[in-house]
Amino acid sequence: QVKLVESGGGLVQPGESLRLSCAASGVAFSINTMGWYRQAPGKQRELVATITKSGSTNYADSVKGRFTISRDNAKSSVYLQMNSLKPEDTAVYYCNAHGRSTGGSDFSSWGQGTQVTVSS
């Protein structure tokens, strides 16, 4: 129903920045909330940031002040600007979209993930 494609991951040094992008596509849907999650080696997936259609945001304490989430409703896209990256930010980052199809059913879709590695 809804396909998500992430881009922007890569290898950077501590203190540098990356910008992740995620675009949603599908036949008929309305996205209420989009967000970014990450999973580090040996750990469970955790929430990084979310943003509603109206622009309300929520961040994990570990990234507040460093990461900024934004979205373009016209493009059905969500972005994550990551500044002052730390080695502990290393993880696979996943895009998520939660909403409702035009038929009335709820959905939650995930992208394939993009690797972010912060190392000197």
XYZ file of C-alpha atoms in Angstrom:
120
model
C 0.000 0.000 0.000
C 2.690 2.528 0.962
C 6.337 2.263 -0.026
C 9.105 4.144 1.770
C 12.576 4.713 0.362
C 15.386 6.178 2.468
C 18.567 7.852 1.307
C 21.436 9.876 2.724
C 23.217 7.423 4.984
C 26.951 6.981 4.948
C 30.232 7.063 6.832
C 31.217 10.276 8.608
C 33.604 11.380 11.328
C 32.466 12.502 14.789
C 31.166 16.065 14.756
C 30.114 15.972 11.123
C 26.592 16.043 9.708
C 24.277 13.950 7.578
C 20.810 14.523 6.177
C 18.511 11.555 5.731
C 15.572 11.641 3.348
C 12.541 9.399 3.022
C 9.904 9.516 0.308
C 6.542 7.773 0.516
C 4.592 6.560 -2.469
C 1.379 4.661 -2.976
C -1.926 4.559 -4.755
C -4.138 6.309 -2.190
C -3.204 7.244 1.357
C -3.011 9.973 3.971
C -0.004 10.031 6.297
C -0.581 11.347 9.803
C 2.789 10.717 11.429
C 6.228 10.092 9.990
C 9.327 9.265 11.919
C 12.807 7.875 12.140
C 13.909 4.878 14.168
C 17.304 3.280 14.515
C 18.797 -0.039 15.495
C 22.382 -0.297 16.670
C 24.336 -3.576 16.666
C 23.150 -5.838 19.460
C 20.340 -3.502 20.490
C 16.617 -3.150 19.882
C 15.085 -0.651 17.510
C 14.432 2.712 19.162
C 12.590 5.889 18.290
C 14.701 8.817 17.129
C 12.137 11.444 16.129
C 8.565 11.779 14.884
C 6.563 14.529 13.237
C 2.826 14.866 12.689
C 1.110 16.299 9.633
C 0.581 19.558 11.518
C 4.259 19.812 12.405
C 4.390 18.644 16.030
C 7.703 16.947 16.762
C 9.044 14.503 19.307
C 12.684 13.586 19.879
C 14.590 11.034 21.856
C 16.554 12.691 24.650
C 19.803 11.421 23.189
C 19.367 13.451 19.990
C 17.635 16.611 21.215
C 19.499 19.715 20.159
C 21.461 17.823 17.522
C 18.845 16.300 15.203
C 15.989 18.066 13.439
C 13.066 16.307 11.786
C 10.991 17.983 9.084
C 8.517 17.004 6.394
C 7.142 18.131 3.079
C 3.502 17.099 2.873
C 3.265 17.923 -0.818
C 6.168 15.580 -1.527
C 5.102 12.978 1.061
C 8.645 13.127 2.384
C 10.342 13.327 5.762
C 13.892 14.421 6.536
C 16.301 14.073 9.415
C 19.108 16.598 9.730
C 21.763 15.091 11.969
C 24.418 17.442 13.322
C 27.266 16.897 15.768
C 27.182 13.177 15.127
C 28.661 10.860 17.733
C 29.918 7.278 17.480
C 26.908 6.159 19.519
C 24.662 7.387 16.684
C 25.947 4.529 14.551
C 22.976 2.402 13.530
C 20.671 1.422 10.728
C 18.082 4.185 10.420
C 14.550 3.292 9.362
C 11.824 5.568 8.059
C 8.270 4.986 9.280
C 4.918 6.310 8.133
C 1.622 5.865 9.935
C -1.679 6.873 8.432
C -4.871 5.802 6.770
C -5.705 4.671 3.271
C -8.519 6.333 1.371
C -10.468 3.135 1.980
C -10.397 3.815 5.715
C -7.877 1.251 6.960
C -4.892 2.198 9.117
C -1.368 1.328 8.091
C 2.192 1.508 9.349
C 4.947 1.174 6.765
C 8.701 0.848 7.063
C 11.569 1.529 4.728
C 14.448 -0.841 4.112
C 16.840 1.159 6.272
C 19.996 3.133 5.615
C 23.309 2.660 7.409
C 24.813 5.550 9.356
C 28.330 5.002 10.651
C 30.137 7.593 12.762
C 33.788 6.733 13.209
C 37.202 8.340 13.074
